[in-house]
Amino acid sequence: MDSTVTVTDNRTEKQYTFPITHGTIRAMDLRKIKAGPEDFGIMSYDPAFMNTASCVSKITFIDGDKGILRYRGYDIADLAEHCTFPQAAYLVIHGELPTPEQENEWLAALRIHMGIFENIKKFTEGFRYDAHPMGMLVSTMAALSTFYPDSKDVRNHDVQVKCISRIIGKIPIIAAYGYRHSKGLEYISPEPSLGYAENFMHMMWDRSPLEHLKHPVLARALDVLFILHIDHEQNCSANAMRAVGSSEADPFLSTAAAAAALAGPLHGGANEAVLKMLDEIGSKENIPAFIKGVKEGKEKLMGFGHRVYKNYDPRARMIKKTAESVFEITGRSKKIDLAMELERIALNDDYFISRKLYPNVDFYSGIIYEAMGLEAKMFTVLFAIPRAVGWLAQWQELINDPEQKIARPRQVYTGYDQRKLPDSYTYGVRTEDAVATTR
Ligand code: ACO
């Protein structure tokens, strides 16, 4: 079969044939379609990038209709079940699972960078007591850029490798310090001999009223949650990472920009909304009335539906499973039973069936985080810690892709045509104003 597409320009009746590669045509080919020699050529208009591939990537594969998510070819469920977060992070960054030697080197590199300058502690102390942890994370990540001027040399492979370890090593420290600051608790230094999630829990809970939550089963659950959140191809924050990174801003600044994108409620904040919704529903008897309201368009069933998944989000399945191990330690959350009943009713209702609305990653993640003692304000921060790995993999792929350039979309201009400046304006000062001041 010929992998080309032919279009006819009805303005000129000329035909153009373009190659189809990986199911795409080159948007630049459209520019060959011109109404006349002076014509700029056709562009595609795609607000929100609904149907535009911005890059070629080898990192993450999603089939939204089948509910498939793979990192570097491995199913997310297999990785979550059989790997540690650092192993999965190595895979996403390097493209292959680590050998034992590579894993040791990787862990050593992360350990070396699990430290933070004293000035950064002081920087964190400057935030108000009620500062949002995501705001603190974004700002502190950007501030780290000033400590590592070598990170500006983004095309240098050694710099790339070092910055990746620095950011993955430091992001849990920044997150935990932000939390401790908001609670008025002293900062706990990292303990690099611990596992990645275990160390995060150590920095969060040590010498605090929640010290009992430093539990190996909960640390493993967090490790699994971290794996599930590593990457999700060209989502809003990955796109921000690539857009800012394409200007050759250093990776700390690009990561700060990506984290800022994640902070929005349409991206990283839906799990918080699920908890609020479950609180409002209150008990199982109220579910039918709530569903009726959803179907009448009065509200949304939060944690359901996805732009890409038109099937069960595989991450939601894993989180549901992990929740059971958490509840064995923390006691069963009433919210999980309510959520499961809500899911059961929704998945049997034609409104949700016909629209292919299934639970997404956020439907169960807030419930499990809450059971682990993590408060709603921290949910997006917990998303950002593992997602930094995905952002950095996307960033490195972008920097090393010879086809990429600075990201610079086109626009369709619908404003005024050329206008003449009124005579009353001279050097930006309106003459009647100038007259008024001399009176
Ligand atoms: N509850 C009720 N109805 C819904 C829901 C929902 N959660 N989601 C979509 N629908 C309905 C829409 O009203 C629409 O119905 P219509 O065809 O009768 O008008 C239809 O399903 C299609 O929905 P769209 O809004 O076109 O889907 P889109 O891809 O634009 O939105 C989104 C996806 C934003 C995730 C949406 O499903 C939603 O708002 N869900 C709730 C919020 C949420 O859980 N967000 C987390 C996403 S996961 C993540 O970002 C990590």
Tab-separated table of C-alpha atoms and ligand atoms in Angstrom:
chain	number	residue	atom	x	y	z
A	1	MET	CA	0.000	0.000	0.000
A	2	ASP	CA	1.287	3.453	-0.931
A	3	SER	CA	1.973	5.425	2.246
A	4	THR	CA	1.042	8.790	0.858
A	5	VAL	CA	-1.898	11.110	0.925
A	6	THR	CA	-3.011	13.297	-1.965
A	7	VAL	CA	-4.942	16.503	-1.410
A	8	THR	CA	-6.576	18.738	-3.967
A	9	ASP	CA	-6.551	22.498	-3.439
A	10	ASN	CA	-9.942	23.530	-4.772
A	11	ARG	CA	-8.717	27.132	-5.143
A	12	THR	CA	-6.167	26.159	-7.771
A	13	GLU	CA	-7.247	22.565	-8.577
A	14	LYS	CA	-3.638	21.554	-8.013
A	15	GLN	CA	-2.907	18.219	-6.366
A	16	TYR	CA	-0.204	17.576	-3.762
A	17	THR	CA	1.052	14.199	-2.584
A	18	PHE	CA	2.667	13.908	0.844
A	19	PRO	CA	4.349	10.920	2.500
A	20	ILE	CA	2.717	9.383	5.585
A	21	THR	CA	5.256	8.326	8.219
A	22	HIS	CA	4.169	6.754	11.521
A	23	GLY	CA	0.594	7.792	10.693
A	24	THR	CA	1.539	11.450	10.352
A	25	ILE	CA	2.122	13.953	7.617
A	26	ARG	CA	4.635	16.756	8.032
A	27	ALA	CA	2.861	20.011	8.872
A	28	MET	CA	5.584	21.771	6.851
A	29	ASP	CA	4.396	19.869	3.743
A	30	LEU	CA	1.140	21.814	4.011
A	31	ARG	CA	3.092	24.998	3.350
A	32	LYS	CA	3.652	23.756	-0.201
A	33	ILE	CA	-0.081	24.267	-0.784
A	34	LYS	CA	-0.261	27.855	-2.038
A	35	ALA	CA	-2.995	29.849	-3.751
A	36	GLY	CA	-0.335	31.901	-5.566
A	37	PRO	CA	3.411	32.617	-5.531
A	38	GLU	CA	3.035	35.263	-2.765
A	39	ASP	CA	0.896	33.013	-0.584
A	40	PHE	CA	2.494	31.860	2.709
A	41	GLY	CA	1.056	28.365	2.278
A	42	ILE	CA	-1.424	26.443	4.413
A	43	MET	CA	-0.887	25.930	8.145
A	44	SER	CA	-2.791	23.586	10.430
A	45	TYR	CA	-4.793	25.122	13.292
A	46	ASP	CA	-4.783	22.949	16.393
A	47	PRO	CA	-5.597	24.654	19.705
A	48	ALA	CA	-4.577	22.454	22.676
A	49	PHE	CA	-2.598	20.186	20.299
A	50	MET	CA	-5.540	17.830	19.929
A	51	ASN	CA	-4.063	16.183	16.850
A	52	THR	CA	-0.488	17.389	16.560
A	53	ALA	CA	2.597	15.303	17.323
A	54	SER	CA	5.310	17.679	18.538
A	55	CYS	CA	8.118	15.145	18.687
A	56	VAL	CA	9.255	11.630	17.951
A	57	SER	CA	9.745	9.777	21.230
A	58	LYS	CA	10.935	6.363	22.396
A	59	ILE	CA	10.020	6.815	26.067
A	60	THR	CA	6.349	6.107	26.773
A	61	PHE	CA	3.645	4.332	24.794
A	62	ILE	CA	-0.044	4.815	25.531
A	63	ASP	CA	-2.950	3.114	23.781
A	64	GLY	CA	-5.899	4.927	25.307
A	65	ASP	CA	-8.533	2.678	23.713
A	66	LYS	CA	-6.962	-0.496	25.051
A	67	GLY	CA	-5.829	0.990	28.387
A	68	ILE	CA	-2.132	0.306	27.758
A	69	LEU	CA	0.731	2.275	29.305
A	70	ARG	CA	4.333	1.197	28.746
A	71	TYR	CA	7.668	2.753	29.659
A	72	ARG	CA	10.341	1.826	27.102
A	73	GLY	CA	8.185	-1.138	26.022
A	74	TYR	CA	7.512	-2.589	29.481
A	75	ASP	CA	3.934	-2.741	30.780
A	76	ILE	CA	3.349	-0.397	33.701
A	77	ALA	CA	1.818	-3.208	35.793
A	78	ASP	CA	4.949	-5.382	35.418
A	79	LEU	CA	7.227	-2.496	36.354
A	80	ALA	CA	5.103	-1.501	39.343
A	81	GLU	CA	4.949	-5.064	40.585
A	82	HIS	CA	8.549	-6.151	40.067
A	83	CYS	CA	10.793	-3.063	40.070
A	84	THR	CA	11.898	-0.416	42.502
A	85	PHE	CA	11.375	3.245	41.665
A	86	PRO	CA	15.118	3.861	41.017
A	87	GLN	CA	15.197	0.850	38.636
A	88	ALA	CA	12.172	2.143	36.725
A	89	ALA	CA	13.640	5.663	36.740
A	90	TYR	CA	16.898	4.291	35.282
A	91	LEU	CA	14.871	2.532	32.583
A	92	VAL	CA	12.965	5.672	31.626
A	93	ILE	CA	16.107	7.817	31.549
A	94	HIS	CA	18.506	5.340	29.925
A	95	GLY	CA	16.165	3.237	27.808
A	96	GLU	CA	17.103	-0.131	29.366
A	97	LEU	CA	16.714	-1.730	32.773
A	98	PRO	CA	19.977	-1.498	34.733
A	99	THR	CA	22.391	-4.388	35.195
A	100	PRO	CA	23.387	-4.841	38.885
A	101	GLU	CA	26.567	-2.766	38.271
A	102	GLN	CA	24.628	-0.036	36.502
A	103	GLU	CA	22.074	-0.001	39.301
A	104	ASN	CA	24.827	0.424	41.913
A	105	GLU	CA	26.342	3.281	39.941
A	106	TRP	CA	22.929	4.900	39.518
A	107	LEU	CA	22.091	4.626	43.217
A	108	ALA	CA	25.548	5.997	44.095
A	109	ALA	CA	24.991	8.958	41.734
A	110	LEU	CA	21.598	9.698	43.313
A	111	ARG	CA	23.073	9.384	46.825
A	112	ILE	CA	25.878	11.841	46.036
A	113	HIS	CA	23.294	14.400	44.994
A	114	MET	CA	20.967	13.807	47.955
A	115	GLY	CA	22.134	16.932	49.677
A	116	ILE	CA	21.206	20.528	49.574
A	117	PHE	CA	23.046	23.788	50.269
A	118	GLU	CA	22.351	25.472	53.609
A	119	ASN	CA	21.279	28.576	51.642
A	120	ILE	CA	18.422	26.542	50.174
A	121	LYS	CA	17.180	25.791	53.686
A	122	LYS	CA	17.225	29.520	54.404
A	123	PHE	CA	15.489	30.149	51.077
A	124	THR	CA	12.678	27.752	52.101
A	125	GLU	CA	12.381	29.495	55.463
A	126	GLY	CA	11.486	32.693	53.619
A	127	PHE	CA	8.086	31.310	52.597
A	128	ARG	CA	4.996	32.128	54.636
A	129	TYR	CA	3.819	29.385	57.005
A	130	ASP	CA	0.795	28.705	54.775
A	131	ALA	CA	2.637	28.777	51.421
A	132	HIS	CA	1.366	26.095	49.047
A	133	PRO	CA	3.926	23.241	48.814
A	134	MET	CA	3.772	23.341	44.995
A	135	GLY	CA	4.654	27.045	44.943
A	136	MET	CA	7.597	26.274	47.218
A	137	LEU	CA	8.701	23.384	45.028
A	138	VAL	CA	8.536	25.400	41.797
A	139	SER	CA	10.438	28.357	43.259
A	140	THR	CA	13.085	26.297	45.027
A	141	MET	CA	13.707	24.205	41.908
A	142	ALA	CA	14.230	27.424	39.924
A	143	ALA	CA	16.513	28.764	42.672
A	144	LEU	CA	18.705	25.655	42.406
A	145	SER	CA	19.656	26.820	38.925
A	146	THR	CA	21.687	29.628	40.526
A	147	PHE	CA	23.773	27.104	42.471
A	148	TYR	CA	24.819	25.140	39.388
A	149	PRO	CA	26.014	27.502	36.656
A	150	ASP	CA	27.557	24.526	34.826
A	151	SER	CA	24.005	23.330	34.116
A	152	LYS	CA	23.735	26.006	31.401
A	153	ASP	CA	25.921	23.865	29.147
A	154	VAL	CA	22.882	21.805	28.169
A	155	ARG	CA	24.396	20.160	25.099
A	156	ASN	CA	27.253	18.657	27.105
A	157	HIS	CA	26.434	14.991	27.793
A	158	ASP	CA	28.286	14.924	31.144
A	159	VAL	CA	26.338	17.986	32.288
A	160	GLN	CA	23.069	16.327	31.246
A	161	VAL	CA	23.899	13.195	33.240
A	162	LYS	CA	24.951	15.178	36.316
A	163	CYS	CA	21.890	17.447	36.257
A	164	ILE	CA	19.529	14.491	35.912
A	165	SER	CA	21.001	12.869	39.066
A	166	ARG	CA	21.036	16.206	40.865
A	167	ILE	CA	17.350	16.883	40.228
A	168	ILE	CA	16.157	13.332	40.971
A	169	GLY	CA	18.333	13.294	44.121
A	170	LYS	CA	17.190	16.683	45.375
A	171	ILE	CA	13.499	16.908	44.512
A	172	PRO	CA	12.308	14.762	47.464
A	173	ILE	CA	14.405	16.912	49.809
A	174	ILE	CA	12.838	20.131	48.506
A	175	ALA	CA	9.379	18.554	48.817
A	176	ALA	CA	9.944	17.352	52.381
A	177	TYR	CA	11.483	20.662	53.500
A	178	GLY	CA	8.479	22.518	52.119
A	179	TYR	CA	6.166	20.254	54.123
A	180	ARG	CA	8.201	20.567	57.335
A	181	HIS	CA	8.349	24.316	56.926
A	182	SER	CA	4.555	24.522	56.687
A	183	LYS	CA	4.259	22.469	59.874
A	184	GLY	CA	6.911	24.445	61.754
A	185	LEU	CA	9.014	21.290	62.090
A	186	GLU	CA	12.808	21.172	61.964
A	187	TYR	CA	14.265	19.924	58.662
A	188	ILE	CA	15.421	16.318	58.616
A	189	SER	CA	18.521	15.640	56.542
A	190	PRO	CA	18.285	12.896	53.940
A	191	GLU	CA	19.530	9.454	54.834
A	192	PRO	CA	20.967	8.236	51.524
A	193	SER	CA	21.440	4.658	52.737
A	194	LEU	CA	17.636	4.261	52.720
A	195	GLY	CA	15.570	3.434	49.642
A	196	TYR	CA	14.287	6.413	47.629
A	197	ALA	CA	10.691	6.382	48.955
A	198	GLU	CA	11.858	5.299	52.416
A	199	ASN	CA	14.218	8.271	52.559
A	200	PHE	CA	11.393	10.612	51.553
A	201	MET	CA	9.252	9.249	54.380
A	202	HIS	CA	12.181	9.613	56.757
A	203	MET	CA	12.536	13.309	55.834
A	204	MET	CA	8.755	13.832	56.110
A	205	TRP	CA	7.935	11.952	59.314
A	206	ASP	CA	11.071	11.677	61.450
A	207	ARG	CA	10.719	13.526	64.763
A	208	SER	CA	7.104	14.421	63.968
A	209	PRO	CA	3.759	13.243	65.358
A	210	LEU	CA	3.430	10.992	62.278
A	211	GLU	CA	6.652	9.072	62.884
A	212	HIS	CA	4.668	5.785	63.002
A	213	LEU	CA	4.034	6.181	59.242
A	214	LYS	CA	7.685	5.348	58.530
A	215	HIS	CA	6.717	1.792	57.681
A	216	PRO	CA	8.318	-0.511	55.088
A	217	VAL	CA	4.938	-1.545	53.621
A	218	LEU	CA	3.940	2.097	53.201
A	219	ALA	CA	7.364	2.888	51.731
A	220	ARG	CA	6.870	0.134	49.143
A	221	ALA	CA	3.373	1.447	48.382
A	222	LEU	CA	4.858	4.898	47.817
A	223	ASP	CA	7.552	3.353	45.640
A	224	VAL	CA	4.800	1.786	43.472
A	225	LEU	CA	2.893	5.088	43.301
A	226	PHE	CA	6.111	6.801	42.240
A	227	ILE	CA	6.626	4.244	39.443
A	228	LEU	CA	3.062	4.760	38.190
A	229	HIS	CA	3.600	8.522	37.929
A	230	ILE	CA	7.018	8.622	36.210
A	231	ASP	CA	5.899	9.568	32.728
A	232	HIS	CA	2.805	9.954	30.590
A	233	GLU	CA	4.226	11.080	27.244
A	234	GLN	CA	3.329	14.559	25.921
A	235	ASN	CA	1.061	15.782	28.724
A	236	CYS	CA	0.841	19.453	29.713
A	237	SER	CA	3.895	19.453	32.025
A	238	ALA	CA	6.089	17.338	29.702
A	239	ASN	CA	5.173	19.743	26.936
A	240	ALA	CA	6.166	22.676	29.195
A	241	MET	CA	9.479	20.937	29.957
A	242	ARG	CA	10.175	20.504	26.254
A	243	ALA	CA	9.026	24.018	25.302
A	244	VAL	CA	11.184	25.731	27.923
A	245	GLY	CA	14.064	23.291	27.432
A	246	SER	CA	14.033	24.023	23.710
A	247	SER	CA	15.245	27.568	24.452
A	248	GLU	CA	18.300	25.907	26.097
A	249	ALA	CA	17.237	27.156	29.519
A	250	ASP	CA	19.025	24.950	32.062
A	251	PRO	CA	17.260	21.790	33.311
A	252	PHE	CA	16.513	23.264	36.766
A	253	LEU	CA	14.583	26.114	35.164
A	254	SER	CA	12.864	23.777	32.716
A	255	THR	CA	11.894	21.428	35.560
A	256	ALA	CA	10.506	24.395	37.509
A	257	ALA	CA	8.403	25.323	34.456
A	258	ALA	CA	7.140	21.751	34.116
A	259	ALA	CA	6.253	21.659	37.826
A	260	ALA	CA	4.385	24.961	37.404
A	261	ALA	CA	2.320	23.356	34.629
A	262	LEU	CA	1.616	20.345	36.842
A	263	ALA	CA	0.375	22.631	39.637
A	264	GLY	CA	-2.818	23.486	37.728
A	265	PRO	CA	-5.997	21.695	38.876
A	266	LEU	CA	-6.693	20.375	35.379
A	267	HIS	CA	-3.426	18.476	35.436
A	268	GLY	CA	-2.017	17.441	38.823
A	269	GLY	CA	-4.812	18.422	41.167
A	270	ALA	CA	-7.793	16.172	40.376
A	271	ASN	CA	-7.161	13.652	43.195
A	272	GLU	CA	-7.777	16.395	45.738
A	273	ALA	CA	-11.148	17.041	44.056
A	274	VAL	CA	-12.018	13.326	44.317
A	275	LEU	CA	-11.604	13.428	48.105
A	276	LYS	CA	-13.797	16.517	48.318
A	277	MET	CA	-16.440	14.785	46.165
A	278	LEU	CA	-16.397	11.641	48.350
A	279	ASP	CA	-16.767	13.796	51.458
A	280	GLU	CA	-19.777	15.497	49.909
A	281	ILE	CA	-21.405	12.187	48.894
A	282	GLY	CA	-20.828	10.940	52.435
A	283	SER	CA	-22.345	7.444	52.229
A	284	LYS	CA	-23.370	4.746	49.747
A	285	GLU	CA	-27.085	5.599	49.973
A	286	ASN	CA	-26.336	9.008	48.465
A	287	ILE	CA	-24.560	7.634	45.377
A	288	PRO	CA	-27.654	7.239	43.123
A	289	ALA	CA	-28.675	10.879	43.741
A	290	PHE	CA	-25.113	12.024	43.048
A	291	ILE	CA	-24.935	10.024	39.794
A	292	LYS	CA	-28.286	11.492	38.767
A	293	GLY	CA	-26.820	14.978	39.274
A	294	VAL	CA	-23.771	14.056	37.171
A	295	LYS	CA	-25.976	12.773	34.357
A	296	GLU	CA	-28.015	15.973	34.473
A	297	GLY	CA	-24.763	17.909	33.977
A	298	LYS	CA	-24.861	19.492	37.469
A	299	GLU	CA	-21.402	18.182	38.364
A	300	LYS	CA	-18.648	15.879	37.215
A	301	LEU	CA	-17.674	12.516	38.564
A	302	MET	CA	-14.131	13.536	39.479
A	303	GLY	CA	-11.407	10.970	38.825
A	304	PHE	CA	-13.378	9.639	35.837
A	305	GLY	CA	-12.663	10.249	32.176
A	306	HIS	CA	-9.431	11.042	30.381
A	307	ARG	CA	-8.398	12.778	27.192
A	308	VAL	CA	-6.385	9.729	26.103
A	309	TYR	CA	-7.784	6.716	27.988
A	310	LYS	CA	-11.122	5.495	26.712
A	311	ASN	CA	-10.703	2.373	28.819
A	312	TYR	CA	-9.665	1.634	32.423
A	313	ASP	CA	-6.546	3.660	33.242
A	314	PRO	CA	-3.989	0.916	34.048
A	315	ARG	CA	-2.518	3.097	36.795
A	316	ALA	CA	-5.900	3.269	38.573
A	317	ARG	CA	-6.014	-0.555	38.591
A	318	MET	CA	-2.552	-0.744	40.219
A	319	ILE	CA	-3.367	1.960	42.769
A	320	LYS	CA	-6.537	0.130	43.801
A	321	LYS	CA	-4.473	-2.996	44.372
A	322	THR	CA	-1.762	-1.133	46.301
A	323	ALA	CA	-4.415	0.515	48.493
A	324	GLU	CA	-5.246	-2.865	50.051
A	325	SER	CA	-1.646	-3.308	51.309
A	326	VAL	CA	-1.722	0.207	52.755
A	327	PHE	CA	-4.989	-0.381	54.597
A	328	GLU	CA	-3.539	-3.475	56.272
A	329	ILE	CA	-1.201	-1.081	58.080
A	330	THR	CA	-3.298	2.054	58.424
A	331	GLY	CA	-6.753	0.532	58.805
A	332	ARG	CA	-9.350	0.579	56.061
A	333	SER	CA	-10.371	3.986	54.799
A	334	LYS	CA	-14.150	4.390	54.586
A	335	LYS	CA	-13.586	6.343	51.397
A	336	ILE	CA	-12.253	3.328	49.479
A	337	ASP	CA	-15.494	1.382	49.913
A	338	LEU	CA	-17.483	4.424	48.894
A	339	ALA	CA	-15.225	4.946	45.851
A	340	MET	CA	-15.501	1.273	44.832
A	341	GLU	CA	-19.288	1.396	45.038
A	342	LEU	CA	-19.286	4.630	43.041
A	343	GLU	CA	-17.102	2.976	40.420
A	344	ARG	CA	-19.345	-0.126	40.303
A	345	ILE	CA	-22.481	1.945	39.793
A	346	ALA	CA	-20.886	4.244	37.209
A	347	LEU	CA	-19.398	1.393	35.181
A	348	ASN	CA	-22.853	-0.174	34.884
A	349	ASP	CA	-24.536	3.038	33.842
A	350	ASP	CA	-25.129	3.774	30.175
A	351	TYR	CA	-24.092	7.438	30.566
A	352	PHE	CA	-20.537	6.399	31.486
A	353	ILE	CA	-20.465	3.304	29.226
A	354	SER	CA	-21.511	5.227	26.117
A	355	ARG	CA	-18.947	7.995	26.763
A	356	LYS	CA	-16.198	5.503	27.646
A	357	LEU	CA	-15.660	7.115	31.035
A	358	TYR	CA	-13.519	4.977	33.348
A	359	PRO	CA	-11.600	5.685	36.572
A	360	ASN	CA	-8.355	7.535	35.900
A	361	VAL	CA	-5.183	7.609	38.018
A	362	ASP	CA	-6.651	10.263	40.302
A	363	PHE	CA	-9.735	8.295	41.330
A	364	TYR	CA	-7.877	6.221	43.926
A	365	SER	CA	-4.550	8.045	44.432
A	366	GLY	CA	-5.895	10.705	46.834
A	367	ILE	CA	-7.521	8.021	48.999
A	368	ILE	CA	-4.302	6.072	49.337
A	369	TYR	CA	-2.203	9.190	49.979
A	370	GLU	CA	-4.635	10.329	52.655
A	371	ALA	CA	-4.478	6.939	54.349
A	372	MET	CA	-0.664	7.240	54.330
A	373	GLY	CA	-0.912	10.486	56.303
A	374	LEU	CA	-0.258	12.746	53.325
A	375	GLU	CA	-2.469	15.794	53.194
A	376	ALA	CA	-4.253	17.067	50.089
A	377	LYS	CA	-1.947	20.083	49.657
A	378	MET	CA	0.948	17.643	49.186
A	379	PHE	CA	-0.719	15.491	46.497
A	380	THR	CA	0.628	17.426	43.519
A	381	VAL	CA	4.089	17.515	45.090
A	382	LEU	CA	3.941	13.703	45.369
A	383	PHE	CA	3.126	13.651	41.662
A	384	ALA	CA	6.033	15.991	40.837
A	385	ILE	CA	8.721	13.899	42.591
A	386	PRO	CA	8.507	10.879	40.260
A	387	ARG	CA	7.340	12.917	37.262
A	388	ALA	CA	10.662	14.803	37.379
A	389	VAL	CA	12.175	11.590	35.980
A	390	GLY	CA	9.809	11.675	33.016
A	391	TRP	CA	10.404	15.390	32.467
A	392	LEU	CA	14.162	14.855	32.435
A	393	ALA	CA	13.931	11.908	30.046
A	394	GLN	CA	11.762	14.050	27.741
A	395	TRP	CA	14.211	16.956	28.101
A	396	GLN	CA	17.255	14.835	27.258
A	397	GLU	CA	15.484	13.307	24.279
A	398	LEU	CA	14.613	16.795	23.060
A	399	ILE	CA	18.110	18.235	23.544
A	400	ASN	CA	19.703	15.330	21.685
A	401	ASP	CA	17.183	15.246	18.833
A	402	PRO	CA	18.798	16.940	15.797
A	403	GLU	CA	15.367	17.627	14.333
A	404	GLN	CA	14.224	19.763	17.273
A	405	LYS	CA	14.572	23.528	17.410
A	406	ILE	CA	13.258	26.204	19.730
A	407	ALA	CA	9.506	25.599	20.194
A	408	ARG	CA	7.666	28.356	18.452
A	409	PRO	CA	4.108	27.722	17.269
A	410	ARG	CA	2.446	29.802	14.583
A	411	GLN	CA	-0.755	31.735	15.160
A	412	VAL	CA	-3.791	32.744	13.143
A	413	TYR	CA	-3.856	36.535	13.459
A	414	THR	CA	-7.396	37.952	13.592
A	415	GLY	CA	-6.602	41.424	14.958
A	416	TYR	CA	-6.569	44.827	13.217
A	417	ASP	CA	-4.994	45.378	9.856
A	418	GLN	CA	-2.410	48.179	9.804
A	419	ARG	CA	-3.582	51.339	11.615
A	420	LYS	CA	-2.149	54.851	11.612
A	421	LEU	CA	-1.083	56.264	15.002
A	422	PRO	CA	-3.259	59.315	15.932
A	423	ASP	CA	-1.455	62.659	15.411
A	424	SER	CA	-1.978	63.508	19.098
A	425	TYR	CA	0.751	60.967	20.050
A	426	THR	CA	4.352	62.217	20.031
A	427	TYR	CA	7.124	60.090	21.593
A	428	GLY	CA	4.440	58.042	23.365
A	429	VAL	CA	2.987	61.140	25.145
A	430	ARG	CA	-0.381	62.417	23.999
A	431	THR	CA	0.008	66.101	23.051
A	432	GLU	CA	-3.107	67.194	25.000
A	433	ASP	CA	-1.515	65.631	28.175
A	434	ALA	CA	1.729	67.478	27.463
A	435	VAL	CA	-0.254	70.706	27.060
A	436	ALA	CA	-2.150	70.046	30.288
A	437	THR	CA	1.056	69.636	32.337
A	438	THR	CA	2.541	72.936	31.052
A	439	ARG	CA	-0.600	74.921	31.937
B	1	ACO	N1	-18.065	13.151	34.766
B	1	ACO	C1	-19.167	13.270	34.002
B	1	ACO	N2	-19.159	13.432	32.673
B	1	ACO	C2	-17.958	13.470	32.079
B	1	ACO	C3	-16.760	13.354	32.796
B	1	ACO	C4	-16.837	13.192	34.197
B	1	ACO	N3	-15.740	13.053	34.935
B	1	ACO	N4	-15.718	13.429	31.952
B	1	ACO	C5	-16.242	13.608	30.733
B	1	ACO	N5	-17.595	13.623	30.813
B	1	ACO	C6	-18.526	13.719	29.691
B	1	ACO	C7	-18.564	15.130	29.118
B	1	ACO	O1	-19.535	15.905	29.765
B	1	ACO	C8	-18.873	14.865	27.685
B	1	ACO	O2	-20.247	14.563	27.600
B	1	ACO	P1	-21.116	15.038	26.310
B	1	ACO	O3	-20.513	14.291	25.152
B	1	ACO	O4	-22.513	14.662	26.631
B	1	ACO	O5	-20.918	16.526	26.206
B	1	ACO	C9	-18.134	13.567	27.366
B	1	ACO	O6	-18.032	12.895	28.632
B	1	ACO	C10	-16.717	13.786	26.776
B	1	ACO	O7	-15.959	14.541	27.686
B	1	ACO	P2	-14.917	15.682	27.281
B	1	ACO	O8	-15.030	16.779	28.289
B	1	ACO	O9	-15.062	16.031	25.839
B	1	ACO	O10	-13.545	14.929	27.454
B	1	ACO	P3	-12.095	15.591	27.525
B	1	ACO	O11	-11.166	14.619	26.921
B	1	ACO	O12	-12.095	16.975	26.980
B	1	ACO	O13	-11.860	15.716	29.101
B	1	ACO	C11	-11.165	15.239	31.303
B	1	ACO	C12	-11.088	14.839	29.828
B	1	ACO	C13	-10.794	16.735	31.485
B	1	ACO	C14	-10.183	14.391	32.100
B	1	ACO	C15	-12.635	14.996	31.794
B	1	ACO	O14	-12.955	13.633	31.629
B	1	ACO	C16	-12.818	15.430	33.249
B	1	ACO	O15	-13.055	16.608	33.513
B	1	ACO	N6	-12.700	14.470	34.228
B	1	ACO	C17	-12.820	14.813	35.620
B	1	ACO	C18	-11.531	15.457	36.132
B	1	ACO	C19	-10.406	14.444	36.284
B	1	ACO	O16	-10.594	13.371	36.833
B	1	ACO	N7	-9.206	14.842	35.825
B	1	ACO	C20	-7.999	14.012	35.947
B	1	ACO	C21	-7.525	13.527	34.607
B	1	ACO	S1	-6.150	12.436	34.823
B	1	ACO	C22	-4.804	13.457	34.907
B	1	ACO	O17	-4.760	14.560	34.426
B	1	ACO	C23	-3.604	12.984	35.678
